[in-house]
Coordinates of C-alpha atoms in Angstrom, one line a residue:
M3 CA -38.8 -0.8 35.2
L4 CA -36.6 -1.2 32.2
L5 CA -38.6 -4.1 30.9
E6 CA -41.9 -2.1 31.2
T7 CA -40.4 0.6 29.0
L8 CA -40.1 -1.9 26.1
L9 CA -43.9 -2.1 26.0
K10 CA -44.2 1.6 25.1
Q11 CA -43.5 1.2 21.3
E12 CA -44.7 3.7 18.7
E13 CA -46.9 2.3 15.9
D14 CA -44.5 3.1 13.1
Q15 CA -41.1 3.0 14.8
D16 CA -40.0 0.0 12.6
Q17 CA -40.2 2.2 9.5
D18 CA -37.4 4.5 10.6
D19 CA -34.2 3.4 12.4
S20 CA -33.5 7.0 13.4
I21 CA -36.6 7.1 15.6
W22 CA -35.7 7.4 19.3
N23 CA -38.3 6.8 21.9
I24 CA -38.7 5.3 25.4
S25 CA -38.9 1.7 24.1
M26 CA -35.7 2.1 22.0
A27 CA -34.0 3.8 25.0
G28 CA -35.1 1.0 27.3
G29 CA -33.7 -1.7 25.1
T30 CA -30.4 0.1 24.7
C31 CA -30.1 0.6 28.4
L32 CA -31.0 -3.1 29.0
G33 CA -28.2 -4.1 26.6
L34 CA -25.7 -2.0 28.5
V35 CA -26.8 -3.5 31.8
A36 CA -26.3 -7.0 30.3
R37 CA -22.8 -6.2 29.2
T38 CA -22.0 -4.9 32.7
V39 CA -23.5 -7.6 34.9
G40 CA -23.2 -10.6 32.6
D41 CA -25.0 -13.9 33.6
E42 CA -26.9 -12.3 36.4
I43 CA -29.2 -10.5 33.9
V44 CA -30.6 -13.7 32.4
P45 CA -32.8 -14.9 35.3
L46 CA -34.1 -11.3 35.6
V47 CA -35.2 -11.0 32.0
M48 CA -36.3 -14.5 31.0
P49 CA -39.5 -14.5 33.1
F50 CA -40.6 -11.3 31.2
V51 CA -39.8 -13.0 27.8
E52 CA -41.7 -16.2 28.7
A53 CA -44.7 -14.2 30.0
N54 CA -45.1 -12.0 27.0
I55 CA -43.8 -14.0 23.9
M56 CA -47.1 -15.7 23.2
K57 CA -49.6 -12.9 24.1
P58 CA -52.1 -11.8 21.5
D59 CA -51.0 -8.1 21.9
W60 CA -48.2 -7.5 19.4
R61 CA -46.6 -5.0 21.8
C62 CA -46.0 -7.8 24.3
R63 CA -44.5 -10.2 21.7
E64 CA -42.3 -7.5 20.3
A65 CA -41.1 -6.4 23.7
A66 CA -40.3 -10.0 24.7
T67 CA -38.3 -10.5 21.5
Y68 CA -36.5 -7.2 21.9
S69 CA -35.6 -7.9 25.5
F70 CA -34.1 -11.3 24.6
G71 CA -32.1 -9.8 21.7
S72 CA -30.8 -7.0 24.0
I73 CA -29.2 -9.4 26.6
L74 CA -27.2 -11.5 24.1
E75 CA -24.0 -9.6 24.7
G76 CA -22.6 -9.9 28.2
P77 CA -23.7 -13.3 29.6
T78 CA -21.4 -16.3 28.9
I79 CA -22.0 -18.7 26.1
E80 CA -22.6 -21.4 28.7
K81 CA -25.5 -19.4 30.1
L82 CA -27.0 -18.4 26.8
A83 CA -26.5 -21.5 24.7
P84 CA -29.4 -23.6 26.1
L85 CA -31.8 -20.6 25.8
V86 CA -30.8 -19.8 22.3
Q87 CA -30.9 -23.4 21.1
T88 CA -34.3 -23.8 22.5
G89 CA -35.6 -20.4 21.3
L90 CA -34.1 -20.5 17.7
E91 CA -37.0 -22.5 16.2
F92 CA -39.5 -20.2 18.0
L93 CA -37.8 -17.1 16.5
L94 CA -37.8 -18.7 13.0
N95 CA -41.5 -19.3 13.3
A96 CA -42.0 -15.7 14.5
M97 CA -40.7 -14.4 11.2
R98 CA -44.2 -15.2 10.0
D99 CA -45.9 -13.1 12.6
E100 CA -48.9 -11.0 11.5
N101 CA -47.3 -7.9 12.8
N102 CA -44.5 -6.1 11.0
Q103 CA -42.8 -4.7 14.1
V104 CA -42.6 -8.2 15.6
K105 CA -41.0 -9.6 12.4
D106 CA -38.6 -6.6 12.3
T107 CA -37.4 -7.2 15.9
T108 CA -37.2 -10.9 15.4
A109 CA -35.0 -10.5 12.3
W110 CA -32.8 -8.1 14.3
T111 CA -32.6 -10.7 17.2
L112 CA -31.6 -13.5 14.8
S113 CA -28.8 -11.3 13.4
R114 CA -27.6 -10.7 17.0
I115 CA -27.6 -14.5 17.7
F116 CA -25.6 -15.1 14.5
E117 CA -23.2 -12.3 15.3
L118 CA -22.5 -13.4 18.9
L119 CA -23.2 -17.1 19.1
H120 CA -22.2 -18.5 15.7
C121 CA -18.5 -19.1 15.4
P122 CA -17.7 -22.6 14.3
A123 CA -13.9 -21.9 14.3
S124 CA -14.1 -21.3 18.1
G125 CA -15.9 -24.5 18.7
F126 CA -19.5 -23.2 19.3
S127 CA -22.3 -22.3 17.0
V128 CA -26.1 -22.3 17.3
I129 CA -26.0 -23.3 13.6
S130 CA -25.4 -27.0 12.8
P131 CA -25.7 -29.1 9.6
D132 CA -29.1 -30.2 11.0
N133 CA -30.7 -26.7 11.2
L134 CA -28.8 -24.6 8.6
Q135 CA -31.2 -25.5 5.8
R136 CA -34.2 -24.5 7.9
V137 CA -32.6 -21.2 9.0
L138 CA -31.7 -20.3 5.4
T139 CA -35.2 -21.3 4.1
V140 CA -36.8 -18.9 6.6
L141 CA -34.3 -16.1 5.9
L142 CA -34.6 -16.3 2.1
E143 CA -38.3 -16.3 2.4
S144 CA -38.4 -13.4 4.8
I145 CA -36.1 -11.3 2.7
K146 CA -39.1 -10.8 0.4
D147 CA -41.0 -9.2 3.2
A148 CA -41.5 -5.5 3.8
P149 CA -38.4 -3.4 3.2
N150 CA -37.6 -2.8 6.9
V151 CA -37.9 -6.5 7.6
A152 CA -35.8 -7.4 4.6
E153 CA -33.1 -5.0 5.7
K154 CA -32.8 -6.8 9.1
V155 CA -32.8 -10.2 7.3
C156 CA -29.8 -9.0 5.3
G157 CA -28.1 -8.3 8.6
A158 CA -28.9 -11.8 9.7
I159 CA -27.5 -13.4 6.5
Y160 CA -24.4 -11.1 6.9
Y161 CA -23.5 -12.5 10.3
L162 CA -24.5 -16.0 9.3
A163 CA -21.9 -15.9 6.5
Q164 CA -19.3 -14.2 8.7
G165 CA -19.4 -17.1 11.1
Y166 CA -17.9 -19.3 8.4
E167 CA -15.0 -16.9 7.6
D168 CA -12.3 -18.8 9.6
T169 CA -13.1 -22.3 8.5
G170 CA -9.8 -22.3 6.6
S171 CA -9.4 -25.0 4.0
S172 CA -12.1 -27.2 5.5
S173 CA -15.4 -27.4 3.6
S174 CA -18.0 -24.6 4.4
L175 CA -21.5 -25.6 5.3
L176 CA -22.7 -22.5 3.4
S177 CA -21.2 -23.5 0.0
P178 CA -24.1 -25.6 -1.2
Y179 CA -26.5 -22.7 -0.7
L180 CA -24.3 -19.9 -2.1
T181 CA -25.9 -19.7 -5.5
T182 CA -29.4 -19.3 -4.0
I183 CA -28.2 -16.8 -1.4
I184 CA -26.5 -14.6 -4.1
A185 CA -29.5 -14.7 -6.3
E186 CA -31.8 -13.6 -3.5
L187 CA -29.5 -10.8 -2.5
L188 CA -29.3 -9.5 -6.1
R189 CA -33.1 -9.7 -6.4
T190 CA -33.4 -7.8 -3.1
A191 CA -31.0 -5.1 -4.3
D192 CA -33.2 -4.6 -7.4
R193 CA -36.4 -4.0 -5.4
T194 CA -38.1 -0.7 -6.1
D195 CA -40.4 -0.7 -3.0
G196 CA -37.7 0.4 -0.6
G197 CA -38.1 4.1 -1.0
D198 CA -35.5 5.9 1.0
S199 CA -34.7 2.8 3.1
K200 CA -31.2 1.3 3.2
L201 CA -32.3 -2.0 1.7
R202 CA -30.3 -1.8 -1.5
S203 CA -27.0 -0.9 0.3
S204 CA -27.7 -3.5 2.9
A205 CA -28.2 -6.2 0.3
Y206 CA -24.9 -5.3 -1.4
E207 CA -23.0 -5.1 1.9
T208 CA -24.3 -8.6 2.7
L209 CA -23.3 -9.8 -0.7
N210 CA -19.8 -8.5 -0.1
E211 CA -19.6 -10.5 3.2
V212 CA -21.0 -13.6 1.6
V213 CA -18.3 -13.5 -1.1
R214 CA -15.5 -12.5 1.4
C215 CA -16.3 -15.4 3.7
C216 CA -17.0 -18.1 1.2
N217 CA -14.7 -21.1 0.6
I218 CA -13.2 -20.0 -2.8
S219 CA -11.9 -23.5 -3.6
E220 CA -15.5 -24.8 -3.4
T221 CA -17.3 -21.8 -5.0
S222 CA -14.9 -20.3 -7.5
Q223 CA -17.2 -21.1 -10.4
I224 CA -20.2 -19.4 -8.6
I225 CA -18.1 -16.2 -7.9
A226 CA -16.7 -16.3 -11.5
E227 CA -20.3 -16.1 -12.8
L228 CA -21.1 -13.3 -10.4
L229 CA -18.2 -11.1 -11.7
P230 CA -19.7 -10.4 -15.2
A231 CA -23.2 -9.9 -13.6
I232 CA -21.9 -7.1 -11.3
M233 CA -19.8 -5.6 -14.2
S234 CA -23.0 -5.5 -16.3
R235 CA -24.9 -3.8 -13.5
L236 CA -22.1 -1.2 -13.2
D237 CA -22.2 -0.6 -17.0
Q238 CA -25.9 0.0 -16.9
T239 CA -25.5 2.7 -14.3
L240 CA -23.3 4.6 -16.7
Q241 CA -26.2 4.6 -19.2
L242 CA -28.8 6.1 -16.9
H243 CA -30.5 9.3 -18.0
I244 CA -29.6 11.8 -15.3
I245 CA -31.9 14.8 -15.1
S246 CA -31.8 16.0 -11.4
S247 CA -29.3 16.1 -8.6
D248 CA -31.4 13.4 -6.9
D249 CA -30.8 11.2 -10.0
R250 CA -27.1 11.8 -9.8
E251 CA -27.1 10.9 -6.1
K252 CA -28.9 7.7 -6.6
Q253 CA -26.6 6.8 -9.5
G254 CA -23.6 7.5 -7.3
D255 CA -24.9 5.4 -4.4
L256 CA -25.5 2.4 -6.7
Q257 CA -22.1 2.8 -8.4
A258 CA -20.5 2.9 -5.0
S259 CA -22.2 -0.3 -3.9
L260 CA -21.2 -2.1 -7.2
C261 CA -17.6 -1.0 -7.0
G262 CA -17.5 -2.3 -3.5
V263 CA -18.7 -5.7 -4.7
L264 CA -16.1 -5.8 -7.4
Q265 CA -13.4 -4.9 -4.9
V266 CA -14.3 -7.9 -2.8
I267 CA -14.5 -10.2 -5.8
V268 CA -11.0 -9.0 -7.0
Q269 CA -9.6 -9.6 -3.5
K270 CA -11.1 -13.0 -3.2
F271 CA -9.8 -14.3 -6.5
S272 CA -6.4 -12.7 -5.8
S273 CA -6.1 -14.6 -2.5
T274 CA -5.1 -17.9 -4.3
D275 CA -2.9 -18.7 -7.2
D276 CA -5.5 -21.1 -8.6
T277 CA -8.1 -18.3 -9.0
K278 CA -6.0 -15.2 -9.7
S279 CA -6.1 -15.9 -13.5
I280 CA -9.8 -15.2 -13.5
I281 CA -9.2 -11.6 -12.5
L282 CA -6.2 -11.2 -14.8
Q283 CA -8.4 -12.2 -17.8
A284 CA -11.1 -9.6 -16.8
A285 CA -8.8 -6.8 -15.6
D286 CA -8.9 -4.7 -18.8
Q287 CA -12.7 -4.7 -18.8
I288 CA -12.9 -4.0 -15.1
M289 CA -10.4 -1.1 -15.4
V290 CA -12.4 0.5 -18.3
L291 CA -15.5 0.4 -16.1
F292 CA -13.7 2.1 -13.2
L293 CA -12.3 4.8 -15.5
R294 CA -15.8 5.5 -16.8
V295 CA -17.1 5.7 -13.2
F296 CA -14.4 8.2 -12.3
A297 CA -15.7 10.5 -15.1
C298 CA -18.9 10.8 -13.0
R299 CA -17.0 12.8 -10.5
S300 CA -18.9 11.7 -7.4
S301 CA -16.9 11.7 -4.2
T302 CA -18.7 8.6 -2.9
V303 CA -18.0 6.6 -6.0
H304 CA -14.5 8.0 -6.1
E305 CA -13.8 6.4 -2.7
E306 CA -15.2 3.0 -3.6
A307 CA -13.7 2.9 -7.1
M308 CA -10.4 4.0 -5.8
L309 CA -10.4 1.2 -3.2
A310 CA -11.3 -1.3 -5.9
I311 CA -8.5 -0.1 -8.1
G312 CA -6.1 -0.6 -5.2
A313 CA -7.2 -4.2 -5.1
L314 CA -6.9 -4.6 -8.8
A315 CA -3.3 -3.2 -8.7
Y316 CA -2.4 -5.8 -6.1
A317 CA -3.9 -8.5 -8.3
T318 CA -2.3 -7.5 -11.5
G319 CA 1.1 -6.4 -10.1
P320 CA 3.5 -4.8 -12.7
E321 CA 0.9 -5.3 -15.4
F322 CA -1.0 -2.4 -13.8
A323 CA 1.4 -0.1 -15.5
K324 CA -0.6 -0.2 -18.7
Y325 CA -3.5 1.5 -17.0
M326 CA -1.5 4.4 -15.5
P327 CA -1.6 6.8 -18.4
D328 CA -5.4 6.9 -18.2
F329 CA -5.7 6.5 -14.5
Y330 CA -3.0 9.0 -13.4
Q331 CA -5.3 12.1 -13.8
Y332 CA -7.8 10.6 -11.4
L333 CA -5.1 9.7 -8.9
Q334 CA -3.9 13.3 -8.9
M335 CA -7.5 14.5 -8.5
G336 CA -7.9 12.3 -5.4
L337 CA -4.6 13.5 -3.9
Q338 CA -5.6 17.2 -4.4
N339 CA -9.1 16.8 -3.0
C340 CA -8.3 18.1 0.5
E341 CA -11.9 19.3 1.0
E342 CA -13.1 15.6 1.1
Y343 CA -10.5 14.1 3.5
Q344 CA -11.8 10.5 3.1
V345 CA -11.2 10.6 -0.7
C346 CA -7.8 12.0 -0.2
S347 CA -6.9 9.5 2.5
I348 CA -8.0 6.6 0.5
T349 CA -6.1 7.8 -2.5
V350 CA -2.9 8.1 -0.5
G351 CA -3.4 4.4 0.5
V352 CA -4.0 3.4 -3.1
V353 CA -0.8 5.2 -4.1
G354 CA 1.0 2.8 -1.8
D355 CA -0.8 -0.2 -3.3
I356 CA 0.1 0.9 -6.8
C357 CA 3.8 1.6 -6.0
R358 CA 4.1 -1.8 -4.4
A359 CA 2.5 -3.4 -7.5
L360 CA 4.5 -1.4 -10.1
D361 CA 7.9 -1.3 -8.3
D362 CA 10.3 0.7 -10.6
K363 CA 7.6 1.1 -13.2
A364 CA 6.1 3.7 -10.9
L365 CA 9.1 6.0 -11.2
P366 CA 7.7 8.2 -14.1
Y367 CA 4.7 9.2 -11.9
C368 CA 6.6 9.7 -8.6
D369 CA 7.6 13.3 -9.0
G370 CA 4.0 14.3 -9.7
I371 CA 2.7 12.3 -6.8
M372 CA 5.2 13.8 -4.4
R373 CA 4.4 17.3 -5.6
A374 CA 0.7 16.7 -4.8
L375 CA 1.6 15.3 -1.4
E376 CA 4.1 18.0 -0.4
K377 CA 1.5 20.5 0.6
Y378 CA 0.2 18.2 3.3
V379 CA 3.6 17.8 5.0
P380 CA 3.5 20.8 7.5
S381 CA 0.1 20.0 8.9
T382 CA 0.8 16.2 9.0
L383 CA 4.2 16.7 10.8
Q384 CA 2.6 19.1 13.2
M385 CA 0.0 16.5 14.2
M386 CA 2.7 13.8 14.5
Q387 CA 4.7 16.2 16.8
E388 CA 1.6 16.8 18.9
A389 CA 1.1 13.0 19.1
A390 CA 4.7 12.6 20.2
K391 CA 4.1 15.1 23.1
A392 CA 0.9 13.2 24.1
C393 CA 3.0 10.0 24.6
A394 CA 4.9 11.7 27.4
Q395 CA 1.6 12.5 29.3
L396 CA 0.2 8.9 29.4
D397 CA -0.2 7.2 32.8
I398 CA 2.7 4.7 33.0
N399 CA 0.9 2.9 35.8
D400 CA -2.1 2.0 33.6
E401 CA -1.3 -1.2 31.6
E402 CA -3.8 -0.3 28.9
M403 CA -2.3 3.2 28.5
V404 CA 1.2 1.7 28.3
D405 CA 0.1 -0.6 25.4
Y406 CA -1.6 2.4 23.7
G407 CA 1.5 4.5 24.1
N408 CA 3.6 1.8 22.5
Q409 CA 1.2 1.5 19.6
L410 CA 1.1 5.3 19.1
R411 CA 4.9 5.7 19.2
R412 CA 5.3 2.8 16.7
S413 CA 2.8 4.4 14.4
I414 CA 4.5 7.8 14.6
F415 CA 7.9 6.2 13.7
E416 CA 6.4 4.2 10.9
A417 CA 4.7 7.4 9.5
Y418 CA 8.0 9.3 9.6
S419 CA 9.7 6.4 7.8
G420 CA 7.1 6.4 5.1
I421 CA 7.4 10.1 4.6
L422 CA 11.2 10.1 4.6
Q423 CA 11.4 7.2 2.1
G424 CA 8.8 9.0 -0.1
F425 CA 10.8 12.2 -0.3
K426 CA 14.2 10.6 -0.5
N427 CA 14.5 10.7 -4.3
A428 CA 12.1 13.6 -4.9
K429 CA 12.6 16.5 -2.5
P430 CA 14.4 15.4 0.8
E431 CA 15.0 18.9 2.0
V432 CA 11.3 19.1 2.8
M433 CA 12.0 17.0 5.9
L434 CA 15.0 18.9 7.2
P435 CA 13.1 21.2 9.6
Y436 CA 11.7 18.2 11.3
A437 CA 14.9 16.1 11.7
Q438 CA 16.0 17.5 15.1
H439 CA 12.5 16.9 16.6
L440 CA 12.5 13.4 15.3
L441 CA 15.9 12.6 16.8
Q442 CA 14.8 14.1 20.2
F443 CA 11.7 11.9 20.1
I444 CA 13.8 8.8 19.4
E445 CA 16.0 9.6 22.4
V446 CA 13.0 10.0 24.7
V447 CA 11.7 6.6 23.6
F448 CA 15.2 5.1 24.0
R449 CA 15.3 6.2 27.6
D450 CA 11.9 4.6 28.3
R451 CA 12.4 1.1 29.6
Q452 CA 8.7 0.2 29.1
R453 CA 8.9 0.4 25.3
D454 CA 8.2 -2.9 23.6
E455 CA 10.3 -4.6 20.8
S456 CA 8.0 -3.3 18.0
V457 CA 8.7 0.3 19.1
T458 CA 12.4 -0.4 19.4
K459 CA 12.5 -1.8 15.9
A460 CA 10.5 1.2 14.4
A461 CA 12.7 3.7 16.3
V462 CA 16.0 2.3 15.1
A463 CA 14.6 1.9 11.6
V464 CA 13.5 5.6 11.3
M465 CA 16.9 6.7 12.5
G466 CA 18.4 4.9 9.6
D467 CA 15.7 6.3 7.2
L468 CA 16.6 9.8 8.5
A469 CA 20.3 9.3 7.6
D470 CA 19.5 7.6 4.3
A471 CA 17.0 10.2 3.1
L472 CA 18.7 13.4 4.3
G473 CA 22.3 12.3 4.0
P474 CA 25.1 14.7 4.9
N475 CA 22.5 17.3 6.0
T476 CA 22.1 15.2 9.2
K477 CA 25.8 15.0 10.0
I478 CA 25.8 17.7 12.7
L479 CA 22.6 16.4 14.2
F480 CA 24.1 13.0 14.7
K481 CA 27.3 14.4 16.1
D482 CA 25.3 16.4 18.7
S483 CA 23.2 13.3 19.6
A484 CA 25.2 11.3 22.1
F485 CA 22.5 8.7 22.7
F486 CA 22.5 6.9 19.3
P487 CA 25.7 4.8 19.7
E488 CA 24.3 3.4 22.9
F489 CA 20.9 2.8 21.3
L490 CA 22.5 1.0 18.4
G491 CA 24.7 -1.1 20.7
E492 CA 21.6 -2.2 22.6
C493 CA 19.8 -3.2 19.4
L494 CA 22.8 -5.0 18.0
Q495 CA 22.9 -7.2 21.1
S496 CA 19.1 -7.9 21.0
E497 CA 17.9 -11.4 20.8
D498 CA 15.4 -10.3 18.1
E499 CA 17.0 -11.0 14.7
Q500 CA 14.9 -8.3 13.0
I501 CA 16.0 -5.6 15.4
K502 CA 19.7 -6.7 15.0
E503 CA 19.4 -6.7 11.2
T504 CA 17.7 -3.3 11.2
A505 CA 20.3 -1.8 13.6
G506 CA 23.1 -3.1 11.4
W507 CA 21.6 -1.3 8.4
T508 CA 21.0 1.9 10.4
Q509 CA 24.6 1.8 11.7
G510 CA 25.8 1.6 8.0
M511 CA 23.6 4.6 7.0
I512 CA 24.8 6.8 9.9
G513 CA 28.4 5.7 9.3
R514 CA 28.1 6.8 5.6
V515 CA 26.8 10.2 6.8
M516 CA 29.6 10.7 9.3
V517 CA 32.4 10.1 6.8
S518 CA 30.8 12.3 4.2

């Protein structure tokens, strides 16, 4: 019954991914069944594939391809490998089918194959030195097809590149083709026939993945040539003549994509000492571009540019201080933008990146940053207290729930530590109303024998942060908390050196409070 629904396609369903019909629903359901029953689905579906894949009716060919792509997640590699290795060449040939929907679904199926069955680091891949050139030839030819097909081809290239991510220092099979791949992706991003499709953003997202997963020791020169090309494109967006809100939106989307590419390039070059100098040489020009982008005041661009600046701060380290006088106003804008929580959240993360990069050079900006963050403390701490209550309600007989509970408690303690450290030198009294609840939560966790070592370490660390940040204000609280000497004793006897070291520091912080 499910397989028959795949034959009920609509004529133009390939033109809009948001279309939902019985064919799409049938394929989704088939995929869920495959994930549930595993290998048993294969002999039930393959006769349908084989019976329909060569039929003159495009609906039959498309349904056969769709059914095959839908069962690739669930069955074992051992079950799927012979079928995929036999069918790969057939699928590559099908990218020249006369029907657009067949090509669209074929490209999607290829992307699924590369996502699920192409992982050289794990020891299995349908891609080999013998067929890689053939695969790339077809993909780079098909990326010139209709926009909807080209978008799916971008997805296939994305997962093809991703498969080579974990090759380590060994040579990547993709390196000899990188120049051609990048050129075709940039050409695709420049296409004007995509209308409202996601082709441009898909092309840039794929470019990001290609750069992120490349072997930088083999391809540094290629990526070094890409950097000024992307910077030039970003500069051109700043010179666009904006008349309508639609123009502004298109400009913002393009700037967001280009800032995303620059972020990945910066991160890639920063990952090795041999290539970091390339970014350091271009840092001034990159930062000027980002500052001009911020002047556009688009929230989408603000997010992407902010993330890219975080990467640049990591790459330049203390040298980033020279950009702060001009950048600080945009940092404040991001922190105060509580209406758009993603912008605010990303900006908070970038504040951390910048503080780590600048170290003591960040001090002139800390008071202003803390004033901007202070207004979020009550709502943030209330959520953390609710999360702490939720921990007590988890099913201790469910192993997954126990793991989740440990992760949640560790995250709560780490968040408290970050807030306490942040307000320590600025306005520590902000945290006084929450100190007693924190100590009570630490005691609850101490009494739980199912806590793991990471939770123990985070709990004893935040106890020290509490004493360190609030000082004599916590003296009475610690006097009234009889559990902490026992907790410290347990940690000091731990076999984990980090827990012992942290407990020793916390003991010193509390001792300093008690004699104050």
